[in-house]
PDB file of C-alpha atoms and ligand atoms in Angstrom:
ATOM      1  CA  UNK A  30      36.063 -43.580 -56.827  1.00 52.00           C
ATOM      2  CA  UNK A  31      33.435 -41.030 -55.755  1.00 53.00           C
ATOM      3  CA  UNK A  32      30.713 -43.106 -56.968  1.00 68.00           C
ATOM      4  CA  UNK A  33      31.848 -45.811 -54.702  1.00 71.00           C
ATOM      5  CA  UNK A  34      32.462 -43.826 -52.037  1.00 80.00           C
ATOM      6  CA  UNK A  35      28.992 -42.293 -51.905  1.00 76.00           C
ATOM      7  CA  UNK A  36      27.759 -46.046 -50.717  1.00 83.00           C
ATOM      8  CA  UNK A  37      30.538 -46.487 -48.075  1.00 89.00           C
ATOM      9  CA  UNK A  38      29.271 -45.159 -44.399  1.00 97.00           C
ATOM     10  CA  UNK A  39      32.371 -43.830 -42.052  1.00 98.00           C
ATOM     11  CA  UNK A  40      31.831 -44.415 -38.164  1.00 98.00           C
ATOM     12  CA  UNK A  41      33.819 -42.359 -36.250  1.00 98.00           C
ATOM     13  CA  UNK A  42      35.042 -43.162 -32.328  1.00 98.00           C
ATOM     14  CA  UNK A  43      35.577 -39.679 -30.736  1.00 97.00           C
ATOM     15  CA  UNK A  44      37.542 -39.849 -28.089  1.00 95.00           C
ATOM     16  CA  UNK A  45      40.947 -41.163 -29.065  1.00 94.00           C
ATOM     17  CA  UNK A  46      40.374 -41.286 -32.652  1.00 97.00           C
ATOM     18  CA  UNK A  47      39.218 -37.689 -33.255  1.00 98.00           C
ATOM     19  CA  UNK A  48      40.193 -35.835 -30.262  1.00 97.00           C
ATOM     20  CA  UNK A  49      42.448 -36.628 -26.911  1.00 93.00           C
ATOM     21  CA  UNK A  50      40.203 -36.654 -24.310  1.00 95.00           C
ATOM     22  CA  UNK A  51      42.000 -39.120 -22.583  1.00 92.00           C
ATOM     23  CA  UNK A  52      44.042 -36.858 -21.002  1.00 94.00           C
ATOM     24  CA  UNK A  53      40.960 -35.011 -19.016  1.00 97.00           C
ATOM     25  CA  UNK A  54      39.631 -38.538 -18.028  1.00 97.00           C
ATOM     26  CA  UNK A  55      42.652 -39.496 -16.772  1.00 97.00           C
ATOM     27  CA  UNK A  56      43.455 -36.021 -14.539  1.00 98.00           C
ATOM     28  CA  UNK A  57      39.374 -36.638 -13.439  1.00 98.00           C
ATOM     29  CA  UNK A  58      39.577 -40.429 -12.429  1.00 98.00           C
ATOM     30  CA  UNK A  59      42.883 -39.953 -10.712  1.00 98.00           C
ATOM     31  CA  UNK A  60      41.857 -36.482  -8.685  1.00 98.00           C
ATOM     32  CA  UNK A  61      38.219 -38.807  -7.953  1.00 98.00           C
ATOM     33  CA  UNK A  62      40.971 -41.904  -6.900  1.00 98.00           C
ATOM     34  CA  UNK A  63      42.786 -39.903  -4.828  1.00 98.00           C
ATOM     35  CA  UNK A  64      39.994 -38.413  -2.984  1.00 97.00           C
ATOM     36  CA  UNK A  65      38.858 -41.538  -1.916  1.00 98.00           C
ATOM     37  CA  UNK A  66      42.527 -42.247  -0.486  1.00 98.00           C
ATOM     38  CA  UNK A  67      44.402 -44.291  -3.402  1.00 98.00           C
ATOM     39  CA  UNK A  68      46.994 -43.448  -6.817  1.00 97.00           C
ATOM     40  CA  UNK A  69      45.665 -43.851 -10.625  1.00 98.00           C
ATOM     41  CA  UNK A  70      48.221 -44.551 -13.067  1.00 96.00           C
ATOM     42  CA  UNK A  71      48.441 -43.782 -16.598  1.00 94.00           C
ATOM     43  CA  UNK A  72      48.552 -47.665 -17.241  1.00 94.00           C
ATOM     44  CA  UNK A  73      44.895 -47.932 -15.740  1.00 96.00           C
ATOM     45  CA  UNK A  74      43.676 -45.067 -17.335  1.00 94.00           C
ATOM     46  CA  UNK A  75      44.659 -46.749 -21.045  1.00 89.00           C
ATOM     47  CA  UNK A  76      42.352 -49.966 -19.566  1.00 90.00           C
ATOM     48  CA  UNK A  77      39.469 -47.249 -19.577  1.00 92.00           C
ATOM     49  CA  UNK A  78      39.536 -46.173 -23.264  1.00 89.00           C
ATOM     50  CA  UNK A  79      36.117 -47.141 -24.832  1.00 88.00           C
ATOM     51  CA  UNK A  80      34.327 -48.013 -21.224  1.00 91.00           C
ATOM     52  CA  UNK A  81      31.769 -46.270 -20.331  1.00 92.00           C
ATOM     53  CA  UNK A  82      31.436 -43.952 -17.207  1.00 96.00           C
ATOM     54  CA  UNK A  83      30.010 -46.670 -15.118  1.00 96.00           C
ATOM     55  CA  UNK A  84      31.922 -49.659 -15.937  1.00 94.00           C
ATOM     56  CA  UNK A  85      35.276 -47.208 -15.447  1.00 96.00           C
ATOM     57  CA  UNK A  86      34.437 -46.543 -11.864  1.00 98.00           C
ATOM     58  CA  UNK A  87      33.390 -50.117 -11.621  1.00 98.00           C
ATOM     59  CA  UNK A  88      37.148 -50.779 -12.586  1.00 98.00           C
ATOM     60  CA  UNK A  89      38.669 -48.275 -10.779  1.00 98.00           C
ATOM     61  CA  UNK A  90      37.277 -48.681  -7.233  1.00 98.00           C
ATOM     62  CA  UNK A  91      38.017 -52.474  -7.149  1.00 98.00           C
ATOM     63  CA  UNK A  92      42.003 -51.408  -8.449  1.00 98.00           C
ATOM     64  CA  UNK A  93      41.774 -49.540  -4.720  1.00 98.00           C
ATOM     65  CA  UNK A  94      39.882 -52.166  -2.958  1.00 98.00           C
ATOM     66  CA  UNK A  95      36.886 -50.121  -2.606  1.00 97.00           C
ATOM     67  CA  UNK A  96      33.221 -51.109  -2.537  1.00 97.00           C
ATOM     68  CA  UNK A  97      30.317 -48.407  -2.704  1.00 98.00           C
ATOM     69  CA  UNK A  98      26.318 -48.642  -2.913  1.00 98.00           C
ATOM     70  CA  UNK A  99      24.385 -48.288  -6.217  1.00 98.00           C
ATOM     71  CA  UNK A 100      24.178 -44.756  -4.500  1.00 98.00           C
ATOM     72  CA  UNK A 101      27.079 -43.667  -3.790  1.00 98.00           C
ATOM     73  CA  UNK A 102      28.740 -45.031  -7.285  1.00 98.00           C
ATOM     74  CA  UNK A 103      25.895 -42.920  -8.778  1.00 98.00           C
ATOM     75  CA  UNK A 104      27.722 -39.754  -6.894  1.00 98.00           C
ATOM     76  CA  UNK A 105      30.984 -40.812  -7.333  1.00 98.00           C
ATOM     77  CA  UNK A 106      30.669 -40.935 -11.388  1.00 98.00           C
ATOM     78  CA  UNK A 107      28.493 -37.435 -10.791  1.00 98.00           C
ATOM     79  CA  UNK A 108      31.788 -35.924  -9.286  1.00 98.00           C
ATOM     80  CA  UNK A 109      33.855 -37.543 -11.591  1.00 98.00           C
ATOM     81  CA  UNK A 110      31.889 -36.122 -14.633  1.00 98.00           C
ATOM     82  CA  UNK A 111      31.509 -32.278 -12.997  1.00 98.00           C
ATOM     83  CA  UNK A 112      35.110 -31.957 -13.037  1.00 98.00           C
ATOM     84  CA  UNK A 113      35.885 -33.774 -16.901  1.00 98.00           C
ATOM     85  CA  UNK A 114      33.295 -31.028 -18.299  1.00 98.00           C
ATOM     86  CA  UNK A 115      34.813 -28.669 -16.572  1.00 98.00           C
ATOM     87  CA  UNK A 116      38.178 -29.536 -18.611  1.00 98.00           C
ATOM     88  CA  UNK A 117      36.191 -30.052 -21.811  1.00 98.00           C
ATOM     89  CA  UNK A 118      34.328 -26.906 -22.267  1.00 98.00           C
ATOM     90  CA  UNK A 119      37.491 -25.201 -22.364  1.00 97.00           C
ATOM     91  CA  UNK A 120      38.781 -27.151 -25.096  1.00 97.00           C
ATOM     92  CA  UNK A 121      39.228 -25.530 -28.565  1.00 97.00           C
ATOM     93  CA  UNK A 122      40.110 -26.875 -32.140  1.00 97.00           C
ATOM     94  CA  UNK A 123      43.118 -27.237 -31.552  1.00 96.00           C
ATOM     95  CA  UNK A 124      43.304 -30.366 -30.029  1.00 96.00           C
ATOM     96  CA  UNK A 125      41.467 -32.193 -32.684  1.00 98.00           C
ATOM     97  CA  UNK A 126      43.849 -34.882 -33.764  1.00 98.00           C
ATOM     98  CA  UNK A 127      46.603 -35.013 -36.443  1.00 97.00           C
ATOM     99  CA  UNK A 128      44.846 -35.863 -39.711  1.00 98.00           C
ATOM    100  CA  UNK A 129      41.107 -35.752 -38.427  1.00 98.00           C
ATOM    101  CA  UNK A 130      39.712 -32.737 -39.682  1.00 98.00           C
ATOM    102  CA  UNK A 131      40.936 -33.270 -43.244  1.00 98.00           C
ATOM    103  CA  UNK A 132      39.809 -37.186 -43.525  1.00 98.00           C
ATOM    104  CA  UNK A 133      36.174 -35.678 -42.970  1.00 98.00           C
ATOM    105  CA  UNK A 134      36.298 -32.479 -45.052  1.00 98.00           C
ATOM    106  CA  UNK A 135      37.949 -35.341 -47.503  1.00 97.00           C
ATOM    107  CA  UNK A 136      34.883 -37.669 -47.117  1.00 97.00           C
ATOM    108  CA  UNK A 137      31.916 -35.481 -47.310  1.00 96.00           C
ATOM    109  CA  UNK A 138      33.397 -33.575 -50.043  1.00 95.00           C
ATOM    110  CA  UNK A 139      33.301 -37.443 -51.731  1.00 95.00           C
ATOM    111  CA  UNK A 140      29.694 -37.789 -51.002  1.00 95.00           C
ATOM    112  CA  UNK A 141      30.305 -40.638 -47.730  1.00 96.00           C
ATOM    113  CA  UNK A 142      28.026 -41.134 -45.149  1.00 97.00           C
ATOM    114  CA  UNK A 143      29.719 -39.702 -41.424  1.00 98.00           C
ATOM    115  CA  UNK A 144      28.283 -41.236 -37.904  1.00 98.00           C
ATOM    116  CA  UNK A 145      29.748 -40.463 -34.793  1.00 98.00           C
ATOM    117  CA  UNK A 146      29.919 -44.225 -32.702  1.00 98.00           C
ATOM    118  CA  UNK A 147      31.147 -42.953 -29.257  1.00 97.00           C
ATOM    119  CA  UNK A 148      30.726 -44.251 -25.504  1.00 95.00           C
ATOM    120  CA  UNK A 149      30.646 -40.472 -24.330  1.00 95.00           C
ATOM    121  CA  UNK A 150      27.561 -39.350 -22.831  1.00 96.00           C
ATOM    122  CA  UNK A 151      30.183 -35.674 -23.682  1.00 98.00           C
ATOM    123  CA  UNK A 152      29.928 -36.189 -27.271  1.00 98.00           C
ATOM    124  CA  UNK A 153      27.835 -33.526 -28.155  1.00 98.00           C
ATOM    125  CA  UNK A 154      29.778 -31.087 -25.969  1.00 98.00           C
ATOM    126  CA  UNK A 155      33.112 -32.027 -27.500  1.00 98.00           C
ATOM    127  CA  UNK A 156      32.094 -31.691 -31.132  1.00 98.00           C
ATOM    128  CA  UNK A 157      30.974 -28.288 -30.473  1.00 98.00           C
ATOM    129  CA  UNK A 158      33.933 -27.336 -28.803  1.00 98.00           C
ATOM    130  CA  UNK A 159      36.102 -28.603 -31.763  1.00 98.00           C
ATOM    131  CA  UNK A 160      33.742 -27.264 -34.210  1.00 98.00           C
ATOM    132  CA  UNK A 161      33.630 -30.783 -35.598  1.00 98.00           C
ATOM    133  CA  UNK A 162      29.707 -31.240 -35.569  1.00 98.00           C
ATOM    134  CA  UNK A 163      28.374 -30.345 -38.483  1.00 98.00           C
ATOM    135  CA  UNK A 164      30.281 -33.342 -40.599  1.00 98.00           C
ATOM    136  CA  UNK A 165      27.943 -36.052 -39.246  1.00 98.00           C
ATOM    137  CA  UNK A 166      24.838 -37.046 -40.304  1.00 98.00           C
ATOM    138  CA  UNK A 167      24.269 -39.293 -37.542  1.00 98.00           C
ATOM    139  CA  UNK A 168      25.453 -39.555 -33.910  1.00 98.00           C
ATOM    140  CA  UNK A 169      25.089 -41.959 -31.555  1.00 98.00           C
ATOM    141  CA  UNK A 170      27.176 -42.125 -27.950  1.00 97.00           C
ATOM    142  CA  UNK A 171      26.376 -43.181 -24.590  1.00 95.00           C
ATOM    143  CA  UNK A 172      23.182 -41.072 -24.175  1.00 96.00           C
ATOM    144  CA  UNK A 173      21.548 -44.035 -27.164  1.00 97.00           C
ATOM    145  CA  UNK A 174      22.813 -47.130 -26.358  1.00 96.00           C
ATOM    146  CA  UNK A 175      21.802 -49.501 -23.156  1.00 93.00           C
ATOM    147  CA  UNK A 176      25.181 -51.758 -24.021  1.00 93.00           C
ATOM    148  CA  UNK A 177      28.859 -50.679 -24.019  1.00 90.00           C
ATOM    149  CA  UNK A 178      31.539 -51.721 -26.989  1.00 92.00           C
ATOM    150  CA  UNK A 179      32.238 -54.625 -27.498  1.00 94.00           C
ATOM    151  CA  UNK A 180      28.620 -55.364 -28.415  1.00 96.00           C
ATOM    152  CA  UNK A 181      28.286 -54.140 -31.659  1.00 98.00           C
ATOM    153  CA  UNK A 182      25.108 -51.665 -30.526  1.00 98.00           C
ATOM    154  CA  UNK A 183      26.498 -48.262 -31.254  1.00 98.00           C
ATOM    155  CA  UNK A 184      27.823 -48.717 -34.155  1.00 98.00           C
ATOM    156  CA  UNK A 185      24.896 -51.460 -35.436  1.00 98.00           C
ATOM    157  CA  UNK A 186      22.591 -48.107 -34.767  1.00 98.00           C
ATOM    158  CA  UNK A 187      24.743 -45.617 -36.533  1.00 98.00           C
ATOM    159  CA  UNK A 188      24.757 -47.516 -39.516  1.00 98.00           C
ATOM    160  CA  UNK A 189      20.591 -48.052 -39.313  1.00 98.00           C
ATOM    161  CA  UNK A 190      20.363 -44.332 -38.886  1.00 98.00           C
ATOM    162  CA  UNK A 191      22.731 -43.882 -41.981  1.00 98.00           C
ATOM    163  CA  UNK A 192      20.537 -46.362 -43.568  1.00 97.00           C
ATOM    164  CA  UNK A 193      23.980 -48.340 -44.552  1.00 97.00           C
ATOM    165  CA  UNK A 194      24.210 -51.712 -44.799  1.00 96.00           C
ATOM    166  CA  UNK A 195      26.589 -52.900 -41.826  1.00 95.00           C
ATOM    167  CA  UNK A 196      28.582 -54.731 -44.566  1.00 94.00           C
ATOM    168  CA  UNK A 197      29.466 -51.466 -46.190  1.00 96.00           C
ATOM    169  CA  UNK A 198      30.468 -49.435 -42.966  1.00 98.00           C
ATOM    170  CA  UNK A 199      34.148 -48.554 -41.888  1.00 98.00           C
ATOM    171  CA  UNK A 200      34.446 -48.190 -38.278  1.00 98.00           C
ATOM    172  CA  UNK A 201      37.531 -45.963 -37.187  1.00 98.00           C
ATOM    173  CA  UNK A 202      38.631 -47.156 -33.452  1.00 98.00           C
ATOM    174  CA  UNK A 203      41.470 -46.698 -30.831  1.00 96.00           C
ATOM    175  CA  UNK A 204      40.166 -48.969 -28.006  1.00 94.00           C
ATOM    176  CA  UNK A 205      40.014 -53.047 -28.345  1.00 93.00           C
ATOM    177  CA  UNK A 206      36.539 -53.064 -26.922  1.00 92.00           C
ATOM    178  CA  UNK A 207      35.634 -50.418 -30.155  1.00 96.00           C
ATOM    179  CA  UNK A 208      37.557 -53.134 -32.805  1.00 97.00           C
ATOM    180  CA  UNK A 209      35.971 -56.358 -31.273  1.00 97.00           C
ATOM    181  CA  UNK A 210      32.020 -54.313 -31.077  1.00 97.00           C
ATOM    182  CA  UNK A 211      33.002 -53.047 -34.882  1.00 98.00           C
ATOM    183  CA  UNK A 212      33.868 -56.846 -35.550  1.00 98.00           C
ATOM    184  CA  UNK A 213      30.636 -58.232 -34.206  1.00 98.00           C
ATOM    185  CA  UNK A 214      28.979 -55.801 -36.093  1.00 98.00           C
ATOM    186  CA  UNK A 215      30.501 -57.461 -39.357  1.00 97.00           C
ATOM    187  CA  UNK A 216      31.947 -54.383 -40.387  1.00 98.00           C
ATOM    188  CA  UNK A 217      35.862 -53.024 -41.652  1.00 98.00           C
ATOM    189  CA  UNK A 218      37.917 -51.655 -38.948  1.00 98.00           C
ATOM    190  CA  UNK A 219      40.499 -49.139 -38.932  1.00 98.00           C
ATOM    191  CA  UNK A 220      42.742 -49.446 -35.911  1.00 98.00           C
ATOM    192  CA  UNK A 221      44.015 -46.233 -34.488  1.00 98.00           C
ATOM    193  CA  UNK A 222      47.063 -47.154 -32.996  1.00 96.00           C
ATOM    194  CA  UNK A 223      49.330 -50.617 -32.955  1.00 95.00           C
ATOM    195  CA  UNK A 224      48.439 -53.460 -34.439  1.00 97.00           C
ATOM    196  CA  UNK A 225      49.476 -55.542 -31.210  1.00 96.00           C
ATOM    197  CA  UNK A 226      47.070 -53.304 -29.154  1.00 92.00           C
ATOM    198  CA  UNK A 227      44.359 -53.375 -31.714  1.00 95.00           C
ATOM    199  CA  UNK A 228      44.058 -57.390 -33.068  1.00 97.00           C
ATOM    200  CA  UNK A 229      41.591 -57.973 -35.425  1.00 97.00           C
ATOM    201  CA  UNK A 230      41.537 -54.761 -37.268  1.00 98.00           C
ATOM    202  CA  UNK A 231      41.738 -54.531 -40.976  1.00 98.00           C
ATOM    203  CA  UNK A 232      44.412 -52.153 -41.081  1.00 98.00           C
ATOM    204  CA  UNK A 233      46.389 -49.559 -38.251  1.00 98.00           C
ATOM    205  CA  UNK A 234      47.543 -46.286 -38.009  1.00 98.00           C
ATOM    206  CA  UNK A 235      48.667 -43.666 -35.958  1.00 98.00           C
ATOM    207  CA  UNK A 236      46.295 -41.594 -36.740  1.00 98.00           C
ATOM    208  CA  UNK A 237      43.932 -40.498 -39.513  1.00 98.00           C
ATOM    209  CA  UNK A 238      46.514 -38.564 -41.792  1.00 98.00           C
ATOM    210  CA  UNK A 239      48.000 -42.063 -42.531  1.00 98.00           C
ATOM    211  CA  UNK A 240      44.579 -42.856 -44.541  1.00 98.00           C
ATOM    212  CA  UNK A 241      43.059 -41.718 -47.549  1.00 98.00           C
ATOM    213  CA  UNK A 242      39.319 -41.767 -49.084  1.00 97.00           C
ATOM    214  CA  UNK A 243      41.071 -44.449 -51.801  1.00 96.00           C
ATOM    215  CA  UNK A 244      42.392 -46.773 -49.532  1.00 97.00           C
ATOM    216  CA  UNK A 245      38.728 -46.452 -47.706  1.00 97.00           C
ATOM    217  CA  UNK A 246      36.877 -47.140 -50.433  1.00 96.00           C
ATOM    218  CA  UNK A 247      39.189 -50.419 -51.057  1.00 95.00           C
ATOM    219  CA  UNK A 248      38.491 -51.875 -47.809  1.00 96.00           C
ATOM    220  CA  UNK A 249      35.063 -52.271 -48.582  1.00 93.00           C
ATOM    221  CA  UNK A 250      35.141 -53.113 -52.287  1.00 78.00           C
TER     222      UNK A 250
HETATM  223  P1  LIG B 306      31.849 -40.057 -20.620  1.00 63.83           P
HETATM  224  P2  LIG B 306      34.886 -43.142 -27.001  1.00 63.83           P
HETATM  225  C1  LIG B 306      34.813 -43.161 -24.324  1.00 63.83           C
HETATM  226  O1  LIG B 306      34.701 -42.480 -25.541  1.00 63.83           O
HETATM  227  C2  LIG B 306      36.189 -43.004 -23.688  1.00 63.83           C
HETATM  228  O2  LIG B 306      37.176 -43.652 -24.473  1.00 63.83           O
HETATM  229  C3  LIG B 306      36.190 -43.609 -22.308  1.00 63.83           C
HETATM  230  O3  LIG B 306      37.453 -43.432 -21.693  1.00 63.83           O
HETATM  231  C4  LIG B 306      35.094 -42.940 -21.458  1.00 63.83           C
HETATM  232  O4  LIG B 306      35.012 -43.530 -20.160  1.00 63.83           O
HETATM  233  C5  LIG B 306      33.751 -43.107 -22.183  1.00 63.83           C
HETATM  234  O5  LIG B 306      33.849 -42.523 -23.472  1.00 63.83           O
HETATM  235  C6  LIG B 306      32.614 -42.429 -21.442  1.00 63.83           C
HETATM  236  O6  LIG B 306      32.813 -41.046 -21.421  1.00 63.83           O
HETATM  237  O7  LIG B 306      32.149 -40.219 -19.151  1.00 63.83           O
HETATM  238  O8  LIG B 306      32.203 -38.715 -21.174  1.00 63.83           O
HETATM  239  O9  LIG B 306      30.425 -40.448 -20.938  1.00 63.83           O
HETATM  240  O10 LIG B 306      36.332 -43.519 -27.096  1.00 63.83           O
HETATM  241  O11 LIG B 306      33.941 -44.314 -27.104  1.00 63.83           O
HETATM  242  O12 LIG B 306      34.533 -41.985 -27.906  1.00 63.83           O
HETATM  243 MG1  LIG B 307      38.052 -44.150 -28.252  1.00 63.83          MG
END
């Protein structure tokens, strides 16, 4: 299994799949919402999961009826983002998620390529707050790509920089947009989360301690 392994590359989502960040966006959006006079709910902030920073506030100011210049949606996300790193740089390793930090010791001890495919422009924050860095031997997030999930860019470029066939990648996801980009990409999915949330994937969990390297390696072979 090892032997097959070693050609299999693993693309990792961050937020959601590794860590829950979703809790600091959601506190940041809805103390940015109500600042400009309207609620955030916990129902919008799931809509958010795998857009980026820009197409967020794009979602949430028309939810409160709001329109703003290039300019001021420029300050808005600013403001936004000053208080979410606030939040993230104090998080520690304990709030990587159930399952996550095993799956990668797991993989690299099998000899599989690791790539981080995130929408965070945070990423590189995060992973050294959770001391989760040094697994990957790629990264790309929202500082490398000029398209958001679902086009398949992120991940398309973490497997180039793995130098791994797209055919032989495994993308792990929690957000539709992440599934349908790993789709186009023509690579196996691993849905983090239900199946009715997550169509399309090749197989779901709640989160990574419900997968092995085994049943890795046999989505690809
Ligand atoms: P930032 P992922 C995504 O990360 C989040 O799911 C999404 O809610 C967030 O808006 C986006 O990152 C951008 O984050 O403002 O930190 O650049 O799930 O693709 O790892
Ligand atoms: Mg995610």
């Amino acid at each position: 299994m090892d032997n097959v392994i070693k050609h299999i590359a693993c693309i990792f989502d961050l937020d959601g799949v590794l860590v829950d960040t979703a809790v600091y966006h959601y506190q940041a959006w809805k103390q940015l919402a109500n600042t400009l006079g309207f609620d955030f709910t916990h129902a919008q902030n799931e809509q958010l999961k795998g857009v980026n920073r820009m197409r967020s506030l794009d979602m949430i100011l028309s939810w409160g009826g709001i329109e703003k210049t290039a300019e001021e949606k420029e300050e808005l996300a600013n403001l936004k983002n000053s208080w979410y790193v606030a939040m993230i740089s104090k998080m520690t390793t304990d709030e990587v998620l159930p399952g996550s930090l095993k799956l990668l010791q797991d993989l690299k001890v099998a000899g599989a390529k690791i790539a981080l495919g995130s929408a965070s422009k945070n990423s590189a924050l995060i992973l050294e707050r959770t001391e989760l860095a040094h697994f990957f031997d790629a990264i790309v997030d929202g500082n490398a790509v000029s398209t958001s999930k679902p086009d398949p860019e992120v991940f398309l470029k973490a497997a180039e920089l793995l130098g791994a066939k797209n055919t032989t990648c495994v993308v792990f996801e929690d957000a539709l947009a992440g599934v349908q980009a790993a789709i186009a990409g023509e690579m196996k999915v691993v849905g983090v989360g239900e199946a009715e949330n997550l169509p399309g994937a090749n197989v779901w969990v709640k989160n990574l301690s419900e997968i092995n390297v085994a049943e890795i390696s046999a989505l690809i072979n």
